[in-house]
Amino acid sequence: MNLTEELEILQGAISAVVYQNYENGYAVLRLNVGGGQNVTVVGTIPLPAVGERLMVTGRWNNHNSYGRQFEAEFLERLMPQSSMEILSYLSSRVIKGIGPRMAARIVEHFGDETLQVMEREPLRLAEVPGISREKAKTIGEEFRLRVGMRQLMEFFGVHHLPPELAVRTYKLYGDAAIELLYDDPYLLMDEELEAPFGAVDRFAIELGVAGDDPRRIEAGVLFELNYNLTAGHSFLPEDKLVSATCQLLSVEAEAVNRGVGRLLEGRRLVRDKLAGIVVDYLPRLYEAEAYCAQRLLSQAKQSFPEPAGLDKKIRQTARDYGIEYSPEQAQAIREAASSALLLITGGPGTGKTTILKGILSLFGQMGLRCLLAAPTGRAAKRLTEVTGEDASTIHRLLEATVEPATGKMFFVRDEENPLKCDAVIVDEMSMVDVELMHHLLKAIPEGKRLILVGDPDQLPPVGPGFPFSDMIRSQQLPVVRLTEIFRQAQQSLIVMNSHRVNQGQMPELREVKSDFFFMRRQSEEGVSTLIRDLCSTRLPKNMGIPADQIQVLSPTRKGGVGTMSLNKMLQAALNPASPEKKERPFGEFIFREGDRVMQIRNNYDIIWKKADGTGVGTGIFNGDVGAITAIDHGTETVSVAFDDRVAEYDFTQLGELEPAYAMTVHKSQGSEYRAVILTAWNGSPYLLNRSILYTAITRARELLIIVGREETVKTMVDNAKKNRRYTGLKLRLQGRIG
């Protein structure tokens, strides 16, 4: 590539958008510079649209594969001016709701003034046949959003801030974003924006913010607390918080201590003392922990009179299901009859499902209205399948909703508007973090029952805290521990090996007539090739297990047998490219119609429709798995079917989806699959541990296959070290405050 010394300036209208990356703003364009000449322009050009005019400053180069092209270093947007340019611009579907036909009608009516009308007097669009006042208002909002967001993306590009951050920032601060950020660049550290601190800090220093500026110190302290939420910590000891902030900002402890003091005065931080140690919380985490402790202790003190004929009712339930309860199971059902709060815990094969069904039957005989919930859609679906009763996610149970004005999520159900029921049963409690637990407890009506079921040896929640484990370890709440493995479950090597692993013993890997197999491979290529063959041919043909009922799990995302590599390989094998299948590249993956995908963050305002057309709702949540049913390049949307719901994503939202042919063990929590294939290969000790292996094994219902090295399995069994979480719920339940 040969660069000339001199910068040049090109001006013209975009005649084609060859490629654009919504994540980083990079684009390849064809620019009509006049005289019938079209040139190729490449560079960071966020949200380009056909018909748009650009003034581009840059240099020519000769690319080895693509020939002569102009590399843009700076650019200025010049909105289309003539009617023809405006028609090309709007016909490219740059504005949602306007296609070529409507564009023609609008431009015919308003001519060269079309864009001014759309920006300043959008309701006048209703003068055009076929456009209602409501539609006109929506078009005007969409036009202003696109123009404002594009300007913000260009501003971010100049200051080397991630372009995808501009979308979230514009939604939060609107047209005033640039002005506000000049006043205080650390506004970008609002937790809703998920901005990288390093990039924001560099931006602030570019604008002249001093190293010991109070805004910088306070942002650094809050960043450390927010960042450590991702490691599961509800708080940090103050000495560790100060030390970490000093290291982050390269400032003295005295400056950080003053910053902590200001945050405490402004109530943006809460200081407490647990077991003699001074600790600091973000206010919402402090409120969550303190409320959970108070409410759980209050709930545990309540009880109900034992219903008449309880033993007869339990015997009737056993007859209904054709089983005989063990003394342990019968006692658990008996306690549920009179407890306002009950924790039920046990590993695979110990009868948790049997007890759940028994409790539901008993509550039915007692005339109690019971609600069932689980943390994820997949876990809720599984709960419905095993109990025969309707179950929902906790978010849906609490009616998670987005406030239109702010875009912030809130729960409709709370103390003032509690759930209408006599009892709530929640399964897979190991996945519930302290903030969700807080909202759940607020919605439980006073004087009603709460039963929490789970396995604390599973992986902890993705979010902060580990409330189920803390509740059990506190020894202050009523707990039923199921320990007996039932005879039928003893026939399953999946069940028996999961218990072996949990007790620190190697699983049985040499048994060949079972539901649990180990297949040794000594190279990454050997592991991935075998996994491809198992998914595409061997299990579907030899065992009758379709590929869509097989889930590949890996402890890690990276490497030759991490989920990123495996997903590309499995997509090529199970859903190869075809002229009949539309595609859309995003990041390192090409999304294709037919792909299995997973939502990777909670999004409360994505609109979904029932597949049968019977209803509409909002919200797709972290861990929901679906399949791409359609990609529409005209409307720039991707449709994804999640069980009985179909959600529509625009291309800018594809960062919320990941391929799901393979997923990490963490992402599989709460799910059960007919067949699971687990990789056992080299990786970080943080990921190769006993909890990961135990959780992976317990995800399989009929078949589990481990592919890789026996030595790695042993490493995972022996690595019982759990990453310590700073959580205060256990201490609060025990009264160890101060």
XYZ file of C-alpha atoms in Angstrom:
738
model
C 0.000 0.000 0.000
C 1.481 3.361 -1.059
C 0.243 6.500 0.643
C 0.711 9.898 -0.927
C 2.088 12.666 1.258
C -0.743 15.105 0.550
C -4.253 14.947 1.939
C -6.985 15.350 -0.665
C -10.634 16.299 -0.437
C -13.427 14.499 -2.313
C -17.043 15.631 -2.424
C -20.032 13.740 -3.743
C -23.124 11.657 -3.046
C -23.083 8.059 -1.833
C -24.219 5.853 -4.712
C -23.845 2.500 -2.869
C -23.011 1.174 0.597
C -20.853 -1.874 -0.114
C -20.270 -2.769 3.540
C -20.837 -1.325 6.984
C -19.972 -2.612 10.453
C -22.458 -1.402 13.055
C -20.075 -2.211 15.903
C -17.142 0.023 14.941
C -18.588 2.303 12.247
C -16.257 1.066 9.501
C -17.758 1.294 6.002
C -16.920 0.753 2.335
C -18.784 3.158 0.037
C -19.107 4.081 -3.617
C -19.033 7.886 -3.884
C -20.297 9.664 -7.006
C -17.887 12.594 -7.370
C -19.443 13.904 -10.601
C -18.792 13.413 -14.263
C -20.132 9.875 -14.034
C -17.160 8.872 -11.858
C -17.671 6.588 -8.825
C -14.771 6.027 -6.417
C -14.372 3.605 -3.505
C -14.114 5.275 -0.088
C -13.210 3.329 3.077
C -12.947 4.354 6.723
C -14.950 5.041 9.876
C -18.165 6.461 8.408
C -21.014 5.605 10.820
C -24.503 4.954 9.450
C -23.969 5.927 5.799
C -26.971 6.085 3.487
C -27.361 6.128 -0.287
C -28.029 9.678 -1.546
C -26.204 11.306 1.361
C -23.539 13.894 0.402
C -20.064 13.752 1.957
C -16.982 15.941 1.977
C -14.172 13.469 2.692
C -10.562 14.300 3.557
C -8.037 11.481 3.155
C -5.431 9.752 0.998
C -5.423 7.388 -1.957
C -3.924 3.920 -1.655
C -3.705 0.785 -3.747
C -5.074 -2.237 -1.920
C -3.582 -5.601 -2.946
C -7.020 -7.208 -3.371
C -9.430 -4.326 -3.960
C -7.363 -1.913 -6.034
C -7.362 1.874 -5.791
C -9.421 3.311 -2.946
C -9.663 6.483 -0.893
C -9.007 6.176 2.859
C -11.118 8.707 4.767
C -9.480 10.413 7.730
C -12.016 13.196 8.268
C -15.439 13.802 6.828
C -18.249 16.294 6.854
C -21.866 15.324 6.202
C -23.740 17.367 3.643
C -27.392 16.451 3.608
C -28.921 15.769 0.166
C -30.057 18.978 -1.478
C -31.841 18.301 -4.762
C -35.110 16.405 -5.032
C -33.362 13.545 -6.833
C -30.692 13.220 -4.114
C -33.339 13.319 -1.385
C -35.375 10.674 -3.208
C -32.324 8.368 -3.437
C -31.581 8.996 0.248
C -35.085 8.180 1.501
C -35.592 5.292 -0.953
C -32.608 3.497 0.611
C -34.822 2.861 3.689
C -32.487 4.951 5.836
C -35.567 6.018 7.819
C -37.713 3.245 9.276
C -41.213 3.310 7.842
C -40.225 4.903 4.529
C -39.749 2.716 1.470
C -39.247 3.726 -2.166
C -42.970 4.309 -2.890
C -43.601 6.441 0.177
C -40.323 8.311 -0.449
C -41.549 9.199 -3.937
C -44.874 10.535 -2.588
C -43.146 12.609 0.104
C -40.561 14.128 -2.265
C -43.226 14.804 -4.895
C -45.176 16.779 -2.274
C -42.355 18.717 -0.567
C -39.584 18.741 -3.176
C -36.272 20.264 -2.097
C -37.744 21.177 1.326
C -38.462 17.543 2.276
C -35.676 17.113 4.846
C -36.347 20.470 6.523
C -39.998 19.472 6.905
C -39.046 16.078 8.371
C -36.749 17.707 10.922
C -38.661 20.860 11.869
C -42.335 20.252 10.976
C -42.781 16.461 10.861
C -46.556 16.620 11.396
C -46.839 18.214 7.932
C -45.967 14.776 6.524
C -49.613 13.912 7.210
C -50.415 16.064 4.158
C -49.098 13.156 2.072
C -51.772 10.536 1.237
C -51.279 7.377 3.290
C -49.447 9.049 6.207
C -51.403 9.541 9.429
C -50.456 12.122 12.073
C -49.145 9.323 14.276
C -47.043 7.950 11.405
C -45.771 11.460 10.625
C -44.700 11.931 14.232
C -42.907 8.564 14.242
C -41.049 9.376 10.989
C -39.958 12.740 12.387
C -38.631 11.137 15.567
C -36.775 8.482 13.580
C -35.199 11.121 11.305
C -34.047 13.265 14.226
C -32.721 10.177 16.019
C -30.695 9.105 13.001
C -29.239 12.559 12.352
C -28.443 13.188 16.027
C -27.000 9.727 16.608
C -24.854 9.954 13.482
C -23.365 13.272 14.654
C -22.632 11.732 18.042
C -20.991 8.699 16.427
C -18.728 11.009 14.425
C -17.840 12.891 17.619
C -17.035 9.581 19.313
C -14.941 8.500 16.347
C -12.793 11.659 16.570
C -12.164 10.944 20.266
C -11.596 7.190 19.808
C -14.674 6.192 21.805
C -16.525 3.000 20.760
C -19.162 3.898 18.123
C -21.678 1.420 19.614
C -21.507 3.482 22.832
C -22.924 6.443 20.892
C -26.253 4.675 20.362
C -26.740 4.111 24.101
C -25.488 7.605 24.946
C -27.867 9.270 22.500
C -30.818 7.348 23.917
C -29.843 8.534 27.423
C -28.909 12.180 26.765
C -30.460 12.973 23.362
C -29.409 16.006 21.314
C -27.657 17.557 24.346
C -25.152 14.679 24.617
C -22.117 16.407 23.085
C -22.587 19.592 25.107
C -23.059 17.615 28.330
C -19.952 15.512 27.699
C -17.816 18.605 27.186
C -18.985 19.765 30.638
C -18.399 16.376 32.301
C -16.929 13.536 30.223
C -17.425 11.122 33.117
C -21.165 11.198 32.492
C -20.270 8.319 30.156
C -19.665 6.186 33.238
C -23.401 5.960 33.904
C -23.879 2.241 34.539
C -26.572 1.999 31.845
C -24.005 2.866 29.175
C -21.545 0.044 29.979
C -18.676 2.265 28.793
C -15.034 1.116 29.087
C -13.408 3.266 31.773
C -10.034 3.433 30.014
C -11.518 4.964 26.850
C -13.638 7.456 28.819
C -10.655 8.430 30.968
C -8.487 9.079 27.897
C -11.294 11.170 26.432
C -11.554 13.209 29.651
C -7.801 13.835 29.750
C -7.938 14.925 26.072
C -10.478 17.548 27.165
C -8.085 18.797 29.850
C -9.395 17.050 32.992
C -6.601 16.913 35.605
C -5.400 13.618 37.069
C -6.675 14.533 40.551
C -9.881 16.227 39.379
C -12.664 15.329 41.852
C -14.881 14.149 38.977
C -12.166 11.721 37.865
C -11.577 10.392 41.391
C -15.281 9.853 42.056
C -15.798 8.194 38.664
C -12.856 5.879 39.398
C -14.264 4.822 42.795
C -17.707 4.117 41.344
C -16.163 2.295 38.382
C -14.285 -0.060 40.726
C -17.502 -0.929 42.582
C -19.473 -1.394 39.360
C -16.675 -3.392 37.742
C -16.512 -5.731 40.730
C -20.235 -6.446 40.453
C -19.276 -8.488 37.371
C -17.084 -10.644 39.631
C -20.078 -11.201 41.928
C -19.100 -8.799 44.725
C -21.942 -6.943 46.463
C -19.459 -4.596 48.162
C -15.723 -4.049 48.625
C -13.808 -3.600 51.885
C -12.921 0.087 51.948
C -9.164 -0.481 52.124
C -9.320 -2.663 48.995
C -11.544 -0.142 47.199
C -9.117 2.704 47.929
C -6.094 0.623 46.918
C -7.693 -0.505 43.636
C -8.722 3.061 42.752
C -5.230 4.387 43.480
C -3.797 1.804 41.111
C -6.417 2.512 38.443
C -5.900 6.291 38.435
C -2.226 6.522 39.546
C -3.144 8.903 42.375
C -2.435 9.009 46.122
C -4.694 7.385 48.699
C -5.422 10.768 50.287
C -7.122 11.978 47.100
C -9.178 8.773 46.852
C -10.230 8.978 50.511
C -11.467 12.522 49.905
C -13.390 11.239 46.879
C -14.976 8.463 48.967
C -15.987 11.101 51.517
C -17.677 13.236 48.872
C -19.530 10.224 47.486
C -20.739 9.309 50.970
C -21.934 12.901 51.542
C -23.753 12.847 48.220
C -25.299 9.440 49.059
C -23.765 7.908 45.960
C -21.964 5.443 48.225
C -22.977 3.641 51.443
C -20.493 2.718 54.178
C -21.221 -0.096 56.645
C -19.354 -2.437 58.970
C -19.667 -6.229 58.667
C -17.933 -8.564 61.123
C -15.708 -5.635 62.158
C -14.636 -4.675 58.605
C -15.489 -1.294 57.044
C -17.121 -1.889 53.648
C -18.520 0.289 50.861
C -21.610 -0.413 48.731
C -23.314 1.131 45.772
C -26.623 2.322 47.286
C -28.850 -0.095 45.358
C -26.723 -3.096 46.437
C -26.838 -2.012 50.066
C -30.609 -1.631 49.901
C -30.940 -5.044 48.228
C -28.880 -6.912 50.833
C -30.356 -5.137 53.844
C -33.926 -5.625 52.639
C -33.377 -9.305 51.791
C -31.984 -10.022 55.267
C -34.800 -8.214 57.052
C -37.566 -9.746 54.942
C -36.197 -13.310 55.027
C -35.871 -13.252 58.820
C -39.407 -11.875 59.108
C -40.741 -14.524 56.708
C -38.954 -17.308 58.604
C -40.669 -16.338 61.872
C -44.137 -16.838 60.398
C -45.920 -20.175 60.256
C -49.345 -21.617 59.461
C -51.455 -24.139 61.359
C -50.991 -27.658 60.059
C -53.962 -28.433 57.813
C -56.419 -31.037 59.005
C -55.720 -34.539 57.745
C -52.227 -33.637 56.501
C -50.898 -37.205 56.479
C -53.975 -38.350 54.562
C -53.446 -35.580 52.016
C -49.782 -36.592 51.563
C -50.789 -40.248 51.073
C -53.388 -39.148 48.516
C -50.735 -37.162 46.640
C -48.440 -40.205 46.595
C -51.265 -42.371 45.210
C -52.046 -39.750 42.536
C -48.473 -39.958 41.261
C -48.111 -43.706 41.838
C -45.073 -43.344 44.100
C -44.065 -43.916 47.699
C -42.413 -40.973 49.419
C -39.259 -41.571 51.411
C -39.320 -40.253 55.009
C -37.089 -37.374 53.820
C -39.513 -36.419 51.046
C -42.615 -36.754 53.198
C -41.016 -34.505 55.833
C -40.231 -31.856 53.205
C -43.860 -31.816 52.008
C -45.068 -31.740 55.610
C -42.889 -28.695 56.386
C -44.133 -26.914 53.266
C -47.680 -27.236 54.613
C -46.993 -25.009 57.609
C -43.930 -22.870 56.697
C -44.052 -19.314 55.400
C -40.479 -19.772 54.131
C -38.785 -23.030 53.143
C -35.504 -23.720 51.339
C -35.197 -27.090 49.589
C -31.784 -28.183 48.357
C -30.250 -31.323 46.918
C -28.217 -32.687 44.029
C -29.350 -34.682 40.975
C -31.503 -37.755 41.642
C -32.477 -36.702 45.171
C -36.120 -36.069 44.321
C -36.468 -32.275 44.155
C -38.909 -32.550 41.250
C -40.951 -35.223 43.029
C -41.227 -32.996 46.087
C -42.196 -29.993 43.999
C -45.030 -31.926 42.406
C -46.091 -33.188 45.839
C -46.146 -29.665 47.290
C -48.174 -28.391 44.341
C -50.680 -31.218 44.761
C -50.929 -30.565 48.505
C -51.431 -26.824 47.986
C -54.138 -27.644 45.453
C -55.958 -29.793 48.031
C -55.613 -26.913 50.515
C -57.161 -24.476 48.017
C -54.018 -22.348 47.762
C -53.213 -20.408 44.584
C -49.585 -21.041 43.715
C -47.270 -19.244 41.243
C -44.196 -20.958 39.769
C -41.082 -19.173 38.518
C -37.448 -19.663 37.528
C -34.652 -17.229 36.615
C -34.524 -17.914 32.852
C -36.976 -18.770 30.108
C -35.374 -22.169 29.585
C -35.528 -22.986 33.293
C -39.157 -21.869 33.448
C -40.036 -24.010 30.435
C -38.382 -27.013 32.063
C -40.276 -26.352 35.323
C -43.536 -26.352 33.362
C -42.612 -29.651 31.706
C -41.768 -31.486 34.943
C -44.675 -30.172 37.033
C -47.411 -29.852 34.416
C -48.166 -26.361 35.769
C -47.552 -22.984 34.145
C -44.258 -21.370 35.144
C -42.753 -18.034 34.108
C -39.462 -16.245 34.432
C -39.059 -14.162 37.570
C -38.929 -11.049 35.367
C -42.281 -11.896 33.775
C -43.749 -12.853 37.133
C -42.810 -9.401 38.454
C -43.950 -7.755 35.182
C -40.664 -6.140 34.176
C -41.441 -2.964 32.218
C -39.506 -0.109 30.636
C -40.280 3.485 31.561
C -40.771 5.132 28.114
C -39.415 8.527 29.150
C -36.126 7.249 30.619
C -35.730 3.795 29.089
C -35.108 2.395 32.570
C -36.519 -0.945 33.668
C -38.774 -1.303 36.690
C -40.999 -4.036 38.099
C -44.757 -3.439 38.243
C -45.072 -5.889 41.131
C -43.718 -4.575 44.448
C -44.870 -3.888 48.025
C -47.635 -1.572 46.841
C -48.765 -3.918 44.081
C -47.883 -7.434 45.299
C -48.475 -10.686 43.482
C -51.971 -12.092 43.765
C -51.376 -15.565 45.183
C -51.110 -17.653 48.339
C -47.690 -19.147 47.593
C -44.697 -18.640 45.291
C -42.277 -21.434 44.360
C -38.971 -20.531 42.676
C -36.703 -23.181 41.127
C -32.998 -22.937 40.121
C -32.314 -20.503 42.947
C -28.538 -20.766 42.539
C -28.913 -18.493 39.479
C -30.682 -15.677 41.360
C -28.500 -12.700 42.312
C -29.142 -10.426 45.273
C -30.802 -7.640 43.235
C -33.358 -9.956 41.645
C -33.935 -11.578 45.050
C -34.634 -8.113 46.436
C -37.329 -7.410 43.837
C -38.855 -10.860 44.267
C -39.194 -10.467 48.042
C -40.744 -7.011 47.640
C -43.520 -8.565 45.526
C -44.358 -11.448 47.907
C -47.572 -10.535 49.738
C -47.348 -10.329 53.520
C -48.584 -13.463 55.216
C -48.075 -15.700 52.161
C -45.714 -18.610 51.478
C -42.358 -18.698 49.693
C -40.548 -21.907 48.730
C -37.068 -21.693 47.198
C -35.537 -24.714 45.466
C -32.012 -25.161 44.152
C -28.549 -26.648 44.335
C -25.919 -24.347 45.921
C -23.122 -26.489 44.428
C -24.057 -25.206 40.966
C -22.251 -22.168 39.608
C -23.108 -18.901 41.380
C -25.248 -16.236 39.675
C -23.789 -14.073 36.932
C -24.831 -10.991 38.919
C -23.683 -9.887 42.388
C -24.120 -11.971 45.529
C -25.004 -15.624 46.051
C -28.200 -15.353 48.101
C -29.249 -19.013 48.000
C -25.883 -20.187 49.309
C -25.801 -17.377 51.898
C -29.291 -18.275 53.109
C -28.371 -21.917 53.608
C -24.974 -21.244 55.197
C -26.408 -18.710 57.627
C -28.235 -21.532 59.486
C -30.932 -19.005 60.371
C -33.645 -20.142 57.938
C -35.651 -23.387 57.594
C -33.865 -25.733 55.167
C -34.670 -29.232 53.905
C -31.549 -30.997 52.588
C -32.177 -33.945 50.288
C -29.319 -36.447 50.393
C -30.771 -39.816 49.349
C -30.152 -40.776 45.704
C -33.126 -42.847 44.568
C -32.747 -46.287 43.054
C -33.854 -45.269 39.574
C -31.409 -42.361 39.578
C -28.626 -44.721 40.668
C -28.935 -46.441 37.291
C -27.794 -43.214 35.617
C -24.064 -42.643 35.351
C -24.838 -38.952 34.709
C -26.350 -38.736 38.197
C -23.737 -40.873 39.928
C -20.805 -39.130 38.256
C -22.174 -35.707 39.147
C -22.173 -36.732 42.822
C -18.672 -38.186 42.511
C -17.409 -34.924 41.065
C -19.170 -32.900 43.761
C -17.424 -35.007 46.413
C -14.011 -34.517 44.795
C -13.814 -37.937 43.135
C -13.012 -38.690 39.500
C -16.078 -39.604 37.430
C -16.236 -43.108 35.954
C -14.893 -42.598 32.430
C -14.413 -46.172 31.195
C -17.977 -47.492 31.322
C -19.213 -47.933 27.744
C -22.790 -49.165 28.275
C -24.286 -46.125 29.927
C -25.504 -42.552 29.413
C -22.063 -41.068 30.152
C -19.092 -41.418 27.779
C -15.525 -40.143 27.654
C -13.860 -39.876 24.238
C -10.138 -39.148 24.381
C -8.541 -36.798 21.853
C -5.013 -35.411 22.005
C -5.285 -32.296 19.833
C -7.618 -29.325 19.489
C -8.298 -30.340 15.908
C -9.177 -33.862 17.042
C -11.593 -32.495 19.670
C -13.365 -30.111 17.286
C -13.555 -32.634 14.428
C -15.111 -35.268 16.697
C -17.632 -32.745 18.052
C -18.611 -31.804 14.494
C -19.105 -35.466 13.557
C -21.098 -36.238 16.714
C -23.468 -33.308 16.096
C -23.879 -33.639 12.357
C -23.967 -37.415 11.780
C -23.105 -39.843 14.568
C -25.684 -38.928 17.207
C -28.520 -38.127 14.763
C -27.971 -41.336 12.747
C -26.832 -43.819 15.408
C -28.851 -42.669 18.425
C -31.762 -40.806 16.861
C -30.901 -37.529 18.613
C -31.484 -34.573 16.237
C -28.792 -31.908 16.052
C -31.110 -29.279 17.567
C -31.413 -31.413 20.733
C -27.632 -31.585 21.216
C -25.896 -28.808 23.136
C -22.133 -28.373 22.966
C -20.633 -26.838 26.110
C -17.166 -25.462 26.740
C -15.694 -23.882 29.865
C -14.122 -21.145 27.727
C -14.947 -18.800 24.854
C -11.464 -18.540 23.360
C -9.059 -21.015 21.789
C -9.468 -23.786 19.248
C -12.155 -25.546 21.302
C -13.702 -22.434 22.822
C -17.253 -21.457 21.937
C -16.233 -18.825 19.365
C -14.325 -21.340 17.207
C -16.799 -24.161 17.779
C -19.758 -22.006 16.748
C -18.195 -21.151 13.388
C -17.346 -24.801 12.754
C -20.779 -26.071 13.803
C -22.585 -23.425 11.782
C -20.664 -24.570 8.679
C -21.625 -28.190 9.398
C -25.236 -27.764 10.556
C -26.395 -24.618 8.733
C -24.081 -24.041 5.760
C -24.308 -21.047 3.448
C -26.887 -21.339 0.699
C -28.401 -19.053 -1.950
C -31.749 -19.639 -0.242
C -30.502 -18.361 3.126
C -29.952 -14.656 3.741
C -26.985 -13.578 5.861
C -25.792 -10.585 7.843
C -22.180 -10.177 9.074
C -21.712 -8.657 12.501
C -18.402 -8.600 14.356
C -16.597 -11.902 13.866
C -19.716 -13.903 12.965
C -22.000 -14.101 9.940
C -25.588 -14.525 11.144
C -27.607 -16.724 8.800
C -31.262 -17.705 8.518
C -31.678 -20.962 10.454
C -28.933 -20.205 12.996
C -29.381 -21.094 16.651
C -28.738 -17.896 18.651
C -28.780 -16.675 22.243
C -29.675 -13.302 23.777
C -26.691 -12.203 25.912
C -28.149 -9.342 27.938
C -31.519 -8.375 29.362
C -33.408 -6.123 26.957
C -36.739 -5.049 28.367
C -37.999 -3.097 25.356
C -37.566 -5.551 22.466
C -41.069 -6.162 21.133
C -42.144 -9.754 20.501
C -45.252 -11.274 19.018
C -46.795 -14.640 19.755
C -46.021 -17.015 16.912
C -49.722 -17.818 16.599
C -50.640 -14.122 16.483
C -52.562 -14.160 19.784
C -50.556 -11.553 21.652
C -47.742 -9.001 21.857
C -45.268 -8.265 24.643
C -41.854 -6.818 25.418
C -38.599 -8.173 26.816
C -36.049 -10.789 25.773
C -33.683 -11.848 28.518
C -30.095 -12.951 28.984
C -29.815 -16.658 28.132
C -32.957 -16.944 25.982
C -32.206 -19.232 23.010
C -33.988 -19.103 19.654
C -33.516 -19.506 15.914
C -33.213 -16.899 13.163
C -36.281 -17.228 10.970
C -35.744 -14.284 8.608
C -33.221 -11.602 7.650
C -34.638 -8.603 5.780
C -32.011 -6.355 4.169
C -34.701 -3.909 3.091
C -35.904 -3.126 6.614
C -32.512 -4.043 8.139
C -34.092 -6.453 10.610
C -33.527 -9.979 11.875
C -36.447 -12.069 13.174
C -35.733 -14.613 15.910
C -38.183 -17.239 17.183
C -37.910 -17.915 20.926
C -40.195 -20.885 21.598
C -43.673 -19.422 20.997
C -42.532 -15.791 20.535
C -40.947 -14.013 17.579
C -38.806 -10.929 18.236
C -37.471 -8.466 15.694
C -33.967 -6.974 15.967
C -32.630 -4.207 13.776
C -29.093 -4.645 12.486
C -27.661 -2.271 15.110
C -28.893 -4.655 17.858
C -27.081 -7.765 16.618
C -24.453 -7.272 19.325
C -27.109 -8.583 21.725
C -27.090 -11.982 20.009
C -24.490 -14.757 19.942
C -24.465 -18.031 18.041
C -25.593 -20.845 20.354
C -24.516 -24.085 18.676
C -21.885 -24.070 21.435
C -22.140 -22.083 24.651
C -20.156 -21.663 27.842
C -21.130 -23.749 30.851
C -22.055 -20.508 32.633
C -24.624 -19.720 29.944
C -26.161 -23.215 30.203
C -27.269 -22.777 33.818
C -30.912 -23.509 34.438
C -31.253 -25.561 31.270
C -31.509 -29.270 30.586
C -30.673 -30.811 27.215
C -31.372 -34.231 25.807
C -27.665 -34.603 24.945
C -24.638 -32.588 26.070
C -21.128 -32.677 24.596
C -18.504 -31.104 26.896
C -14.970 -30.153 25.883
C -12.135 -31.032 28.263
C -9.046 -29.166 27.121
C -6.466 -26.689 28.378
C -7.642 -23.412 29.847
C -7.541 -20.967 32.718
C -7.644 -22.462 36.261
C -10.409 -19.927 36.856
C -12.582 -21.876 34.407
C -11.282 -25.434 34.829
C -12.819 -26.110 38.224
C -15.124 -28.525 39.976
C -18.209 -26.286 39.897
C -17.950 -25.898 36.108
C -17.649 -29.669 35.608
C -20.485 -30.444 38.044
C -22.795 -27.886 36.426
C -22.005 -29.164 32.919
C -22.727 -32.792 33.829
C -26.045 -31.910 35.450
C -27.254 -30.176 32.253
C -27.622 -33.553 30.449
C -30.898 -35.489 30.609
C -30.214 -38.602 28.480
C -26.624 -38.478 27.285
C -23.376 -36.792 28.254
C -20.155 -37.052 26.245
C -16.865 -35.528 27.387
C -14.366 -35.026 24.558
C -10.714 -34.291 25.248
C -8.107 -35.134 27.848
C -8.589 -37.212 30.995
C -5.925 -35.054 32.643
C -8.135 -31.983 32.173
C -11.085 -33.746 33.809
C -8.857 -34.561 36.794
C -7.659 -30.962 36.948
C -11.268 -29.777 37.142
C -12.196 -32.308 39.838
C -9.178 -31.372 41.953
C -9.716 -27.628 41.573
C -12.316 -27.019 44.275
C -11.242 -23.437 44.841
C -14.224 -21.120 44.590
C -13.661 -17.490 43.799
C -14.549 -15.648 46.952
C -17.399 -13.191 46.658
C -17.815 -10.250 48.990
C -21.429 -10.766 50.013
C -23.016 -9.649 53.250
C -26.334 -11.494 53.293
C -25.120 -14.390 55.438
C -23.589 -11.997 58.002
C -26.724 -9.858 58.066
C -28.924 -12.917 58.628
C -26.607 -13.872 61.490
C -26.754 -10.340 62.935
C -23.003 -9.783 62.524
C -23.295 -6.093 61.662
C -20.825 -3.661 63.195
